Amino acid sequence: MQKFPMTASGLASLEEELRTLKAQERPAIIRAIAEARSHGDLSENAEYHAARERQSFVEGRIAELEEIVSAAEVIDPASLSGDTVKFGATIHLIDEDTEQEVCYQIVGMYEADIKRSRLSVTSPLAKALIAKRVGDTVAVPAPGGDRSYEILKITYG
């Protein structure tokens, strides 16, 4: 079985989504299907078909989350240290073209959220950063051409 590296907060978020789907969404869909059935002819009942479609989506997501949660390997970034980039590191970078400073934490692929500066370990930038040190420069292919970043700082925890 493939293990998925993840932070404790990422796992907690997925577990909460799973609980919500099982405890709230699933029963709500069952009620919606029952109500739609009570309206009669199912072949032309849009509410019934929409509820069944939603049920299919929710059951698929539940199965996906159960698989991810069961295969999660929690890694605590606070327990890590070193002077090279690895999973859980928070990296301060400077874009060499724009001189703009950015900061990312490398997390598991199921908890990545670029709006919260959480970068998937499987992303091109994270792959380029792994095993690099402060002062190193990495080039990452981007749609508008390669982007170069210099590592300013690496922290854990």
Tab-separated table of C-alpha atoms in Angstrom:
chain	number	residue	atom	x	y	z
A	1	MET	CA	0.000	0.000	0.000
A	2	GLN	CA	1.277	3.423	-0.946
A	3	LYS	CA	1.816	5.788	1.988
A	4	PHE	CA	0.952	9.479	1.698
A	5	PRO	CA	3.195	11.853	3.678
A	6	MET	CA	1.141	14.474	5.463
A	7	THR	CA	1.275	16.892	8.361
A	8	ALA	CA	-0.926	16.334	11.424
A	9	SER	CA	-3.041	19.384	10.568
A	10	GLY	CA	-3.547	18.118	7.015
A	11	LEU	CA	-4.706	14.732	8.299
A	12	ALA	CA	-7.054	16.377	10.808
A	13	SER	CA	-8.600	18.460	8.020
A	14	LEU	CA	-9.236	15.381	5.855
A	15	GLU	CA	-10.678	13.473	8.824
A	16	GLU	CA	-13.036	16.381	9.564
A	17	GLU	CA	-14.220	16.446	5.941
A	18	LEU	CA	-14.819	12.677	6.129
A	19	ARG	CA	-16.827	13.027	9.363
A	20	THR	CA	-18.930	15.812	7.846
A	21	LEU	CA	-19.679	13.799	4.721
A	22	LYS	CA	-20.697	10.729	6.734
A	23	ALA	CA	-22.629	12.474	9.524
A	24	GLN	CA	-24.291	15.338	7.654
A	25	GLU	CA	-24.143	15.024	3.868
A	26	ARG	CA	-25.011	11.332	3.591
A	27	PRO	CA	-28.179	11.553	5.779
A	28	ALA	CA	-29.264	14.772	4.019
A	29	ILE	CA	-28.999	13.079	0.627
A	30	ILE	CA	-30.996	10.068	1.844
A	31	ARG	CA	-33.744	12.434	3.020
A	32	ALA	CA	-33.673	14.291	-0.316
A	33	ILE	CA	-33.996	11.026	-2.253
A	34	ALA	CA	-36.900	9.900	-0.070
A	35	GLU	CA	-38.680	13.228	-0.554
A	36	ALA	CA	-38.130	13.163	-4.317
A	37	ARG	CA	-39.498	9.617	-4.493
A	38	SER	CA	-42.655	10.733	-2.746
A	39	HIS	CA	-43.376	13.092	-5.665
A	40	GLY	CA	-44.114	10.180	-7.987
A	41	ASP	CA	-42.729	9.285	-11.414
A	42	LEU	CA	-38.940	8.972	-11.054
A	43	SER	CA	-38.149	9.007	-14.775
A	44	GLU	CA	-39.022	12.713	-15.067
A	45	ASN	CA	-38.134	13.757	-11.519
A	46	ALA	CA	-35.204	16.227	-11.673
A	47	GLU	CA	-34.923	16.428	-7.866
A	48	TYR	CA	-34.510	12.661	-7.656
A	49	HIS	CA	-31.822	12.573	-10.355
A	50	ALA	CA	-29.944	15.497	-8.787
A	51	ALA	CA	-30.013	13.826	-5.364
A	52	ARG	CA	-28.760	10.536	-6.851
A	53	GLU	CA	-25.981	12.380	-8.649
A	54	ARG	CA	-24.991	14.134	-5.419
A	55	GLN	CA	-25.106	10.779	-3.612
A	56	SER	CA	-22.736	9.280	-6.180
A	57	PHE	CA	-20.293	12.172	-5.755
A	58	VAL	CA	-20.398	12.059	-1.928
A	59	GLU	CA	-19.948	8.271	-1.778
A	60	GLY	CA	-16.980	8.543	-4.155
A	61	ARG	CA	-15.398	11.268	-2.032
A	62	ILE	CA	-15.974	9.224	1.146
A	63	ALA	CA	-14.217	6.227	-0.423
A	64	GLU	CA	-11.347	8.438	-1.589
A	65	LEU	CA	-10.915	10.066	1.834
A	66	GLU	CA	-11.041	6.715	3.643
A	67	GLU	CA	-8.253	5.422	1.403
A	68	ILE	CA	-6.110	8.544	1.913
A	69	VAL	CA	-6.628	8.639	5.696
A	70	SER	CA	-5.824	4.939	6.085
A	71	ALA	CA	-2.590	5.344	4.101
A	72	ALA	CA	-1.497	8.644	5.672
A	73	GLU	CA	1.986	8.804	7.153
A	74	VAL	CA	2.037	11.743	9.557
A	75	ILE	CA	5.310	13.619	9.664
A	76	ASP	CA	5.763	16.328	12.290
A	77	PRO	CA	7.822	19.181	10.799
A	78	ALA	CA	8.727	20.343	14.324
A	79	SER	CA	10.665	17.101	14.847
A	80	LEU	CA	12.771	17.721	11.733
A	81	SER	CA	15.874	19.812	11.385
A	82	GLY	CA	18.790	20.284	9.082
A	83	ASP	CA	20.103	22.691	6.537
A	84	THR	CA	18.555	21.094	3.454
A	85	VAL	CA	14.992	21.288	2.172
A	86	LYS	CA	12.781	18.273	2.859
A	87	PHE	CA	9.122	17.502	3.546
A	88	GLY	CA	7.660	19.853	6.148
A	89	ALA	CA	10.202	22.617	5.591
A	90	THR	CA	9.135	26.232	5.368
A	91	ILE	CA	11.228	27.882	2.696
A	92	HIS	CA	11.705	31.593	2.077
A	93	LEU	CA	12.573	32.247	-1.555
A	94	ILE	CA	13.265	35.232	-3.727
A	95	ASP	CA	12.141	35.240	-7.344
A	96	GLU	CA	15.284	36.268	-9.220
A	97	ASP	CA	13.303	37.938	-12.020
A	98	THR	CA	10.882	40.050	-9.959
A	99	GLU	CA	12.858	40.285	-6.690
A	100	GLN	CA	9.636	39.308	-4.913
A	101	GLU	CA	10.030	37.266	-1.720
A	102	VAL	CA	7.724	34.270	-1.231
A	103	CYS	CA	7.381	31.675	1.508
A	104	TYR	CA	6.060	28.112	1.171
A	105	GLN	CA	5.737	25.060	3.380
A	106	ILE	CA	6.191	21.710	1.642
A	107	VAL	CA	3.259	19.460	2.565
A	108	GLY	CA	1.506	16.330	1.306
A	109	MET	CA	-0.299	16.405	-2.006
A	110	TYR	CA	-3.746	16.097	-0.394
A	111	GLU	CA	-3.262	19.103	1.885
A	112	ALA	CA	-1.629	21.489	-0.572
A	113	ASP	CA	-3.223	24.929	-0.817
A	114	ILE	CA	-1.271	27.572	-2.677
A	115	LYS	CA	-3.496	30.346	-1.246
A	116	ARG	CA	-2.253	29.341	2.222
A	117	SER	CA	1.367	28.974	0.947
A	118	ARG	CA	1.221	25.180	1.324
A	119	LEU	CA	3.071	23.622	-1.604
A	120	SER	CA	2.562	19.978	-2.623
A	121	VAL	CA	5.639	17.800	-2.281
A	122	THR	CA	4.856	16.543	-5.817
A	123	SER	CA	4.820	20.031	-7.408
A	124	PRO	CA	7.624	21.011	-9.776
A	125	LEU	CA	8.855	23.751	-7.416
A	126	ALA	CA	8.945	21.440	-4.388
A	127	LYS	CA	10.728	18.740	-6.392
A	128	ALA	CA	13.340	21.293	-7.468
A	129	LEU	CA	13.807	22.513	-3.872
A	130	ILE	CA	14.234	19.106	-2.178
A	131	ALA	CA	17.806	18.570	-0.899
A	132	LYS	CA	18.860	22.166	-1.682
A	133	ARG	CA	20.474	24.539	0.853
A	134	VAL	CA	20.297	28.237	1.715
A	135	GLY	CA	21.937	30.209	-1.079
A	136	ASP	CA	21.172	27.618	-3.760
A	137	THR	CA	19.276	28.670	-6.873
A	138	VAL	CA	16.643	26.477	-8.512
A	139	ALA	CA	15.115	26.819	-11.964
A	140	VAL	CA	11.532	25.681	-12.401
A	141	PRO	CA	9.723	25.326	-15.727
A	142	ALA	CA	6.636	27.547	-15.900
A	143	PRO	CA	4.118	28.322	-18.654
A	144	GLY	CA	5.745	31.699	-19.344
A	145	GLY	CA	9.280	30.291	-19.287
A	146	ASP	CA	11.645	29.063	-16.588
A	147	ARG	CA	11.508	30.814	-13.201
A	148	SER	CA	14.589	31.047	-10.984
A	149	TYR	CA	14.414	31.218	-7.197
A	150	GLU	CA	17.135	31.643	-4.604
A	151	ILE	CA	16.662	29.999	-1.199
A	152	LEU	CA	16.933	32.612	1.555
A	153	LYS	CA	15.924	30.647	4.634
A	154	ILE	CA	14.833	27.114	5.650
A	155	THR	CA	12.933	26.440	8.879
A	156	TYR	CA	11.097	23.500	10.440
A	157	GLY	CA	8.236	23.515	12.896
